[in-house]
Coordinates of C-alpha atoms in Angstrom, one line a residue:
X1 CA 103.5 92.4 107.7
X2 CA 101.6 91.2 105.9
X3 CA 100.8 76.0 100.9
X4 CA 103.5 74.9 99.1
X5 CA 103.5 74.9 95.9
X6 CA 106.3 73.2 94.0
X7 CA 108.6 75.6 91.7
X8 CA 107.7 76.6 88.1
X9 CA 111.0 76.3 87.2
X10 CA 111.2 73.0 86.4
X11 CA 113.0 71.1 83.6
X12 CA 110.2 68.5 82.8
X13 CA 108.8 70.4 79.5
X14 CA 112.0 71.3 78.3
X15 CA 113.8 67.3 79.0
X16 CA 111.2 66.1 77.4
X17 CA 111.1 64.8 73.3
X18 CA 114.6 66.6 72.8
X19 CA 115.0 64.4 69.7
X20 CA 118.7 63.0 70.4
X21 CA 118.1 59.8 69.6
X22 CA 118.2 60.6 65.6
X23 CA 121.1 60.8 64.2
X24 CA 120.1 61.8 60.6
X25 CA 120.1 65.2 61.9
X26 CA 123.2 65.3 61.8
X27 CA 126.0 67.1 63.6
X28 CA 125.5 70.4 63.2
X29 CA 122.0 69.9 63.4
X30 CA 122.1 68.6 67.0
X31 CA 124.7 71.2 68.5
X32 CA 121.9 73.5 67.3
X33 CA 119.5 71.7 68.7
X34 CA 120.6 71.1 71.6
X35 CA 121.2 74.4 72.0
X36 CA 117.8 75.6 72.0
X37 CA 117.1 72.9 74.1
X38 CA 118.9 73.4 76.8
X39 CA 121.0 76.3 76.0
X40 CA 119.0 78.9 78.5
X41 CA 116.2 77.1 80.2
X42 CA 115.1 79.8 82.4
X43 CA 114.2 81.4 78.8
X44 CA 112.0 78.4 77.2
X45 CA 109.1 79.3 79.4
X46 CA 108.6 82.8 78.7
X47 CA 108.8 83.0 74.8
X48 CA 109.4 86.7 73.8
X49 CA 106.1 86.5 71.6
X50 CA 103.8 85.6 74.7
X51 CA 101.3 88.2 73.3
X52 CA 100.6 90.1 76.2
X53 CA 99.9 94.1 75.6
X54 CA 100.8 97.6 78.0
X55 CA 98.0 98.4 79.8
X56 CA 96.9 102.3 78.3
X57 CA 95.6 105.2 79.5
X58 CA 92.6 107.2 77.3
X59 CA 91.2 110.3 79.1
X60 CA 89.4 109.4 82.1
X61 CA 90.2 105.1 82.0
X62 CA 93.0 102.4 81.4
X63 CA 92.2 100.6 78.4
X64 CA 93.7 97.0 77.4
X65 CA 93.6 95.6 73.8
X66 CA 91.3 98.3 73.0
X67 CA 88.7 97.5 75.9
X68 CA 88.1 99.6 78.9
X69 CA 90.1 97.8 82.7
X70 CA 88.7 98.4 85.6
X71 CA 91.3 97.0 88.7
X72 CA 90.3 94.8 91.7
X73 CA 94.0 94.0 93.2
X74 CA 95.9 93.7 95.9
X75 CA 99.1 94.7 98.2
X76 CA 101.4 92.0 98.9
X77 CA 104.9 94.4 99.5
X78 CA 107.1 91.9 100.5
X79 CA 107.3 89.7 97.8
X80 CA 110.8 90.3 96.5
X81 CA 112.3 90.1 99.9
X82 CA 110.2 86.2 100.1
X83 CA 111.8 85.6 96.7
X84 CA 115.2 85.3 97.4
X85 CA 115.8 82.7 99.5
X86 CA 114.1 79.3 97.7
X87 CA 112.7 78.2 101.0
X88 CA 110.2 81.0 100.6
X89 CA 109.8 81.2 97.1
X90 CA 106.7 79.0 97.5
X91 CA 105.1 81.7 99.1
X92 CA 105.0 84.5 96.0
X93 CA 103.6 81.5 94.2
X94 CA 100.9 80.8 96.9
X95 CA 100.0 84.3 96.8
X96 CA 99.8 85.2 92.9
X97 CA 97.6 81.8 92.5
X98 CA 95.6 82.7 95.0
X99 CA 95.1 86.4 93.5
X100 CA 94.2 85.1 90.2
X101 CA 91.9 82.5 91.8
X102 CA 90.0 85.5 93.3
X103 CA 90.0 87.0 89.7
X104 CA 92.5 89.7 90.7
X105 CA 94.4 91.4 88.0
X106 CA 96.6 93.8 89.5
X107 CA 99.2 93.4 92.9
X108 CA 101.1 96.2 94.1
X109 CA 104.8 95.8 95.7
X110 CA 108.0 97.0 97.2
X111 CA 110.9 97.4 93.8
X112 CA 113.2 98.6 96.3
X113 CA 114.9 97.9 99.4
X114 CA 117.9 100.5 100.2
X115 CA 120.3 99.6 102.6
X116 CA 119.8 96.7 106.0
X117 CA 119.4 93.1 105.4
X118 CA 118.6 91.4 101.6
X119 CA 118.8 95.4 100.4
X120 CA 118.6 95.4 96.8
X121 CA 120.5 98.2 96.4
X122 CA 123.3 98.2 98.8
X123 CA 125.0 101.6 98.7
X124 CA 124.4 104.6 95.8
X125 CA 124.6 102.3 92.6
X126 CA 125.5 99.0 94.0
X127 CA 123.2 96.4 94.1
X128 CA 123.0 92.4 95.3
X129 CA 122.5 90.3 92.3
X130 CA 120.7 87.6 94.5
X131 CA 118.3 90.2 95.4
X132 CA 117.6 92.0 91.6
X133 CA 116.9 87.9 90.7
X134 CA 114.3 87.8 93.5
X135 CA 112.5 90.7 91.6
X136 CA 113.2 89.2 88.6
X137 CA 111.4 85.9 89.6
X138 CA 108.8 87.6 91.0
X139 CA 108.1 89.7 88.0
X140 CA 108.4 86.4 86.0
X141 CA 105.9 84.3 88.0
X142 CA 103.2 87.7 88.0
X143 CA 103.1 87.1 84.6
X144 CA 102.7 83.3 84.8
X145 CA 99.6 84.0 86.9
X146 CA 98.0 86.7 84.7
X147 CA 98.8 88.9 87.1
X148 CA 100.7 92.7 86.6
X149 CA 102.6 94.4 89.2
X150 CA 102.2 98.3 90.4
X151 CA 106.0 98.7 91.1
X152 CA 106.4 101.2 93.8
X153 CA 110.5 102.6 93.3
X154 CA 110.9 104.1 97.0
X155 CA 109.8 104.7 99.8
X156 CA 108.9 108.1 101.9
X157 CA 108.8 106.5 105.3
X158 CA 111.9 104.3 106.7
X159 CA 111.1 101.0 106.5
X160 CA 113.1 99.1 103.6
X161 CA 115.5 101.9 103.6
X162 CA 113.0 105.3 102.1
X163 CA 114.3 108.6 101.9
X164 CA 116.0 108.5 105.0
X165 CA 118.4 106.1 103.5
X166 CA 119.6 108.1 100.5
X167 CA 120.1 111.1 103.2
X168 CA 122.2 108.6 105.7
X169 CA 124.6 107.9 102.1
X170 CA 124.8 111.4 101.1
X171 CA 125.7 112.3 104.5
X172 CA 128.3 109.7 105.7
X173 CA 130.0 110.8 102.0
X174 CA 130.3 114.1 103.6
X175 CA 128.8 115.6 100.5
X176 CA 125.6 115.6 101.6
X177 CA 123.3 119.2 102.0
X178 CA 121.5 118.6 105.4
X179 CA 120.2 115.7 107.5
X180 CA 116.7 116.3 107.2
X181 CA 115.4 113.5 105.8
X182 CA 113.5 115.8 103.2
X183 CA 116.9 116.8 101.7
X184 CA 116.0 113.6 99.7
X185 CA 113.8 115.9 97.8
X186 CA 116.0 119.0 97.0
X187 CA 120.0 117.3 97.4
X188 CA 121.6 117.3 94.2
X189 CA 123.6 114.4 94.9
X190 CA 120.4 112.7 96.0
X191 CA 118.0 113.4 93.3
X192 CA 121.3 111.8 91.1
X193 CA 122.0 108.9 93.5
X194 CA 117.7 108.3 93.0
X195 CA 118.2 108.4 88.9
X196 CA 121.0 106.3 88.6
X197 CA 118.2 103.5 90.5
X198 CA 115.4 104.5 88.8
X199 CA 117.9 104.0 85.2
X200 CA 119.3 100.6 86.4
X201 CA 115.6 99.5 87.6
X202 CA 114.0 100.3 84.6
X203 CA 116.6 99.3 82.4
X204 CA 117.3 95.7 84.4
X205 CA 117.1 93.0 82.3
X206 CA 115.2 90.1 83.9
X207 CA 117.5 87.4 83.9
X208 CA 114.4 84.6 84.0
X209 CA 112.3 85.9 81.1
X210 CA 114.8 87.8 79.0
X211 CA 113.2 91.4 78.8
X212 CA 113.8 94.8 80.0
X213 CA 111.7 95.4 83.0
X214 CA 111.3 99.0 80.7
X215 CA 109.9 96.5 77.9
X216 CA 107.3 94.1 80.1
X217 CA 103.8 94.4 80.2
X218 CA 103.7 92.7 83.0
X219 CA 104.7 95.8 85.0
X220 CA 101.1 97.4 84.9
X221 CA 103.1 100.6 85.9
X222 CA 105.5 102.2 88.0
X223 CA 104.8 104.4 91.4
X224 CA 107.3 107.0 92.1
X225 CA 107.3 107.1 95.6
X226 CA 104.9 105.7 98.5
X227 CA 103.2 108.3 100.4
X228 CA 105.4 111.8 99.5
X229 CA 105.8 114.2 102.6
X230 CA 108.1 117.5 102.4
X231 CA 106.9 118.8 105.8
X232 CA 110.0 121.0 105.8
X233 CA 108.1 123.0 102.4
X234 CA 104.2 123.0 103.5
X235 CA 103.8 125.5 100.4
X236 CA 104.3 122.2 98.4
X237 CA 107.2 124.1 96.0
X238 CA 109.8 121.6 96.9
X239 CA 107.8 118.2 96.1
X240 CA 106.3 119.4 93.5
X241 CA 110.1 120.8 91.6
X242 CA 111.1 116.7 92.2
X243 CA 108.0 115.0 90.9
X244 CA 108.1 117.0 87.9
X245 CA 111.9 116.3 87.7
X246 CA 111.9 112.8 88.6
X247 CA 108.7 112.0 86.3
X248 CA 109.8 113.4 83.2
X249 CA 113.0 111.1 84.0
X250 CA 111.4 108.1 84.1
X251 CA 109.4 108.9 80.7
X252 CA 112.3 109.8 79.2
X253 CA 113.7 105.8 80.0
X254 CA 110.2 104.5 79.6
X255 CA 107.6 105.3 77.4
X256 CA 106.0 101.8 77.6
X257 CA 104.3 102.2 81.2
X258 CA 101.9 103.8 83.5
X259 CA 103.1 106.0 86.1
X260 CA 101.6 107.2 88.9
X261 CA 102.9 109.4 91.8
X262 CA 102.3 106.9 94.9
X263 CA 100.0 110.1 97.0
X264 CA 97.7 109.3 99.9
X265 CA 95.5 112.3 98.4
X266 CA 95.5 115.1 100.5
X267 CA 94.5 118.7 99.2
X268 CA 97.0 121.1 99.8
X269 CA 97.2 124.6 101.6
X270 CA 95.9 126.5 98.2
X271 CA 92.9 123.9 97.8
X272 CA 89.4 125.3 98.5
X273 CA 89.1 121.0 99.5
X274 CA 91.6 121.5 102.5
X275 CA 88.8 122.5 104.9
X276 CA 85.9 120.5 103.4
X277 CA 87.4 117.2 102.3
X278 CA 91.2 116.5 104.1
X279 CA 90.4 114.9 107.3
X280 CA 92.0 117.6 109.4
X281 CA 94.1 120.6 109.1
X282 CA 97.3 118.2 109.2
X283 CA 96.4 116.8 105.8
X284 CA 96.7 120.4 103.9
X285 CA 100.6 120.8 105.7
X286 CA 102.4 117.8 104.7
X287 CA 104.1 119.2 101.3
X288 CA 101.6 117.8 99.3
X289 CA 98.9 118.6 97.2
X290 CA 96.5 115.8 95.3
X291 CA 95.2 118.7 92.6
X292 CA 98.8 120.0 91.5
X293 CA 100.8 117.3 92.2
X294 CA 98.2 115.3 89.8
X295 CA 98.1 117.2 87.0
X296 CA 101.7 116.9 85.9
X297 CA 102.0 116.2 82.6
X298 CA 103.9 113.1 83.0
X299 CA 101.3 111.7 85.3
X300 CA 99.6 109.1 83.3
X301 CA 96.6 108.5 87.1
X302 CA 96.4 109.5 89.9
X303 CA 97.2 107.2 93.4
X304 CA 94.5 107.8 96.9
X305 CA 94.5 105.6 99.8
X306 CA 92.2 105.3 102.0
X307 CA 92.4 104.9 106.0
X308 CA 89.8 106.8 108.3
X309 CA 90.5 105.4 110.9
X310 CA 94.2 106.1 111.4
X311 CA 93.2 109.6 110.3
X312 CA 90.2 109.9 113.0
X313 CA 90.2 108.4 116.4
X314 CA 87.5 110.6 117.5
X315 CA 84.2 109.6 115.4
X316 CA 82.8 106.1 115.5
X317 CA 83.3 103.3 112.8
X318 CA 79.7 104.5 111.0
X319 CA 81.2 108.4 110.9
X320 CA 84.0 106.9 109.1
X321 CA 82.6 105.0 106.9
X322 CA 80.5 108.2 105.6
X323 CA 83.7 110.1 105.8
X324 CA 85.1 107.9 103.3
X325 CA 82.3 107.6 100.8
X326 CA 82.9 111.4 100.7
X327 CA 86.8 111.1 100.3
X328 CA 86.2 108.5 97.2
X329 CA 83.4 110.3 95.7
X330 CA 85.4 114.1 95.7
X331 CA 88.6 112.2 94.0
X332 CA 86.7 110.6 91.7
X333 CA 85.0 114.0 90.6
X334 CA 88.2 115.9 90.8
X335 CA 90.0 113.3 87.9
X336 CA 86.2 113.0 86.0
X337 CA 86.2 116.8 85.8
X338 CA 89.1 118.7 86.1
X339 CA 92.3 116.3 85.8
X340 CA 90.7 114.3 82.8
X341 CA 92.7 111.1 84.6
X342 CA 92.4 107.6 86.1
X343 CA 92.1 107.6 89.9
X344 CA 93.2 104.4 91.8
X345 CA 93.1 103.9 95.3
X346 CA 96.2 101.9 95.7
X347 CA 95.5 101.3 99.3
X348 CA 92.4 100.6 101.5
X349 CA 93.0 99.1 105.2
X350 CA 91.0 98.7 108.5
X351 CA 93.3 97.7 111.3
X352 CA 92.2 94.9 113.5
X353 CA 93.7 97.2 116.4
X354 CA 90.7 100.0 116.9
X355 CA 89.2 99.8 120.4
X356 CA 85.6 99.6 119.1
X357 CA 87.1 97.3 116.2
X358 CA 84.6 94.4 115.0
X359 CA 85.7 91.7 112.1
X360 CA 82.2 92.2 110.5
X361 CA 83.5 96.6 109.9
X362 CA 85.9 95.1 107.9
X363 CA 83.3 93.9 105.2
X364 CA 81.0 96.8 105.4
X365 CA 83.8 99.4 105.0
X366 CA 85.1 97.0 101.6
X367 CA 82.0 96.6 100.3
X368 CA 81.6 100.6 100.5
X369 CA 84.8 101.2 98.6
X370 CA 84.6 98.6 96.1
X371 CA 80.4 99.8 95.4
X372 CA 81.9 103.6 94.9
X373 CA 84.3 101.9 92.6
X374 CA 81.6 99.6 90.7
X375 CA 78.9 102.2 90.4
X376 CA 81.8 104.8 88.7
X377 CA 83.2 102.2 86.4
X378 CA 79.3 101.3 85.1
X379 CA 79.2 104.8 84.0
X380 CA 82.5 105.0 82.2
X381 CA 84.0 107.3 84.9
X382 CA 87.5 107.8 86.6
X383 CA 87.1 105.2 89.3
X384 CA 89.4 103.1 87.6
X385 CA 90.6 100.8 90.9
X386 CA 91.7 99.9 94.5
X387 CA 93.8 97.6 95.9
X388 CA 93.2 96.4 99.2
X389 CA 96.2 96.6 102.2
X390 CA 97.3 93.6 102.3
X391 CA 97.3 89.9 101.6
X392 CA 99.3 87.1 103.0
X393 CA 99.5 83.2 103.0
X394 CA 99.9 81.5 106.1
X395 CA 102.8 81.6 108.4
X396 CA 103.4 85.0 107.7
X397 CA 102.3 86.6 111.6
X398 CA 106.1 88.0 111.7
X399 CA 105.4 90.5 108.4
X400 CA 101.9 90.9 108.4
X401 CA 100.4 94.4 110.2
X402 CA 97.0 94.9 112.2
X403 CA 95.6 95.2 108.6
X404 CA 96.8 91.6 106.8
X405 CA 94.7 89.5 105.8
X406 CA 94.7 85.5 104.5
X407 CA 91.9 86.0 102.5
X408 CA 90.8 82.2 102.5
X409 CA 90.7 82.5 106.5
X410 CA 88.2 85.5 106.3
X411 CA 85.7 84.1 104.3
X412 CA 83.3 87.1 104.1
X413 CA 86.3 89.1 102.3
X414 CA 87.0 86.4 100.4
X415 CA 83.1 86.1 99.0
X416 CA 83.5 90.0 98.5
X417 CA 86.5 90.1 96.7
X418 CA 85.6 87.4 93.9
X419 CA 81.9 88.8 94.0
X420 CA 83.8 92.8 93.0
X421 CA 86.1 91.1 90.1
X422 CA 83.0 89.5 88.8
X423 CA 81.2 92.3 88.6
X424 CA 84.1 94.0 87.3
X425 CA 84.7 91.4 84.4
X426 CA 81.3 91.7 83.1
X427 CA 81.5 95.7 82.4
X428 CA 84.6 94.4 80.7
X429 CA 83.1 91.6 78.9
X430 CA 85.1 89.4 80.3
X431 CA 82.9 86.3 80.6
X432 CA 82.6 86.0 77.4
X433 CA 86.5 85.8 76.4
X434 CA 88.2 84.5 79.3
X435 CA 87.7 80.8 80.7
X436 CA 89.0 81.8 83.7
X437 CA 86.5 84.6 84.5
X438 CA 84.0 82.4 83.4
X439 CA 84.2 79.5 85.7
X440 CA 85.1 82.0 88.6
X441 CA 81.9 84.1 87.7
X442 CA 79.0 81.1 86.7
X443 CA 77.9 80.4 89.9
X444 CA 77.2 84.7 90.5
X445 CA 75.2 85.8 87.9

């Protein structure tokens, strides 16, 4: 899917001035001291007191230090699986500076990988230490980038293990209920095999920075699930008995962060929408329901993504691109009028592989999203966000889909993207406060 920059782990800052050439301190003095010197490295960097707040949610918008955020982010899903070997470290590094040089704020990623190869959590409750530092590191270098993380805790389809994994455990026990891969949804044993890793992930302390994953600001917020399906239960009932099971768990372990379901957005079968909004009938038969599944108390925004063209292969790229101004703009209403909450649309692609496919589409179809966004967050509304699907550095061909992107290889996206988080930063009033922003932003007032 979808340059080498040298570790931030080194030891120069903390080597340096240690003081252990005065002997006056005496003793006891210098065991102390050395102590802090050099007593837990890994912790010197990120002091406890760094200042950085949680990320709110008031009505309709996220708020930060008392000031509305509006998102302009980014997908990167693999970076814990680059972060555990050191010869690819580089690469999460490469990508969060170039996020931040782009004046992104917000990346969403993979926080699990159940079962196969560098699997985070090898079997119900076990987990690879090598792999839990990977996500610690990565968490840890987010935050030396100003960047927060979207956390997404599983995943509905099978790659990186999904649902299907936790029914292939509970099965081989011989305690699982069925081998549908929806039994994930209504299997005892499952929904407890998925708490214990929600608990241990949530409650992981990150071995580089010294804080509870529950306790980091860095995490902007946690995604249940990517993309939830229960096809077996069209009427919705079974999806809708785990997310309000599985969200009130998390709160109950959290009450720091976000959280956010992980939908695609599709009306279900009760929803006046299904027929005038979901792309086809399909959409209103996949378990789901944007409208109910939404309004759960314990859902702090609600998650849409956005591809027309997987959805349509009949209409031309124009037809889409109307089709999903109307998509945005009927989300964006539903959360500004009935569900009072932030919408984000956590992913927006255009694959490279459509038959009447054009590298200039990809540019129009951005620049529509991110103007529905822009002209929603000048008013104050729901239209809190999107992150584009996905970003990669170089020499990535191998994990990248017919939707990555390097950005600094596509220069168009590349002038887009910085051109949105300016525009963003001065609703916020961000130019102002933050050097960063400012420099990024002089040259496009």
């Amino acid at each position: 899917m979808k340059k080498d920059l040298r570790s931030h782990w080194s030891l120069r800052k903390v080597m340096a001035g240690n003081g252990m050439l005065y002997p006056i301190l005496g003793f006891a003095s210098c065991v102390v001291f050395i102590y802090m010197s050099f007593g837990d490295l890994k912790l010197s960097r990120f002091p406890r007191e760094q200042g950085l707040s949680f990320v709110e949610r008031n009505g309709t918008r996220f708020f930060l230090d008392g000031k509305p955020l509006y998102v302009n982010g980014w997908n990167s899903y693999w970076l814990m699986g680059h972060s555990v070997e050191e010869n690819t470290r580089p690469k999460v590094s490469a990508m969060f500076q170039a996020g931040a040089k782009m004046g992104l704020t917000v990346c969403r990623t993979w926080a699990f990988n159940d079962g196969g190869y560098n699997a985070l959590q090898i079997s119900p409750g076990q987990f690879d230490e090598r792999v839990f530092k990977a996500l610690d590191y990565v968490i840890a270098e987010a935050r030396q980038h100003g960047i927060r993380l979207l956390l997404s805790l599983v995943n509905n389809l099978q790659p990186y293990g999904g649902k299907t994994q936790y029914v292939n455990w509970a099965w081989q026990e011989g305690i699982g209920l069925s081998s549908s891969n929806d039994s994930f949804f209504f299997d005892p044993t499952i929904r407890k095999y998925f708490k214990s890793y929600i608990l241990t992930v949530l409650t992981r302390k990150n071995t580089i920075t010294g804080i509870e994953y529950r306790n980091d600001p860095t995490i902007f917020a946690w995604e249940l699930i990517n993309e939830p399906r229960c096809i077996t239960d069209p009427s919705g009932d079974t999806l809708q008995d785990w997310l309000e099971e599985m969200t009130a768990f998390v709160k109950s372990i959290d009450k720091n962060h976000l959280l956010t379901i992980g939908l695609e957005g599709f009306y279900g079968p009760k929803s006046p929408k299904k027929s005038t909004v979901n792309p086809e009938h399909w959409a209103s038969a996949l378990g789901s329901d944007f409208m109910r599944n939404s309004n759960i108390t314990h859902v702090d925004f609600t998650s849409v993504h956005i591809y027309a063209d997987q959805w349509f292969h009949h209409l031309g790229f124009e037809e889409k691109r109307t089709y999903v101004s109307k998509w945005m703009r009927s989300h964006i209403e539903d959360c500004d009028k009935e569900l009072k909450k932030p919408v984000m649309f956590t992913e927006y692609g255009l694959s490279d592989q459509n038959k009447d496919y054009q590298p200039a589409q990809r540019e129009l179809l951005y620049r529509t999203i991110l103007d529905i966004i822009y002209k929603s967050a000048k008013k104050k509304g729901s239209g809190a966000g999107a992150l584009v699907w996905q970003f990669f550095v170089e020499g990535m061909a191998e994990y990248s889909d017919d939707f990555g992107i390097v950005p600094w290889e596509s220069p168009s996206i590349y002038k887009l993207t910085v051109e949105h988080s300016c525009r963003l930063a001065r609703i916020q009033g961000l130019l102002q406060e933050n050097e960063n922003f400012k420099q990024l932003c002089s040259k496009r007032k």
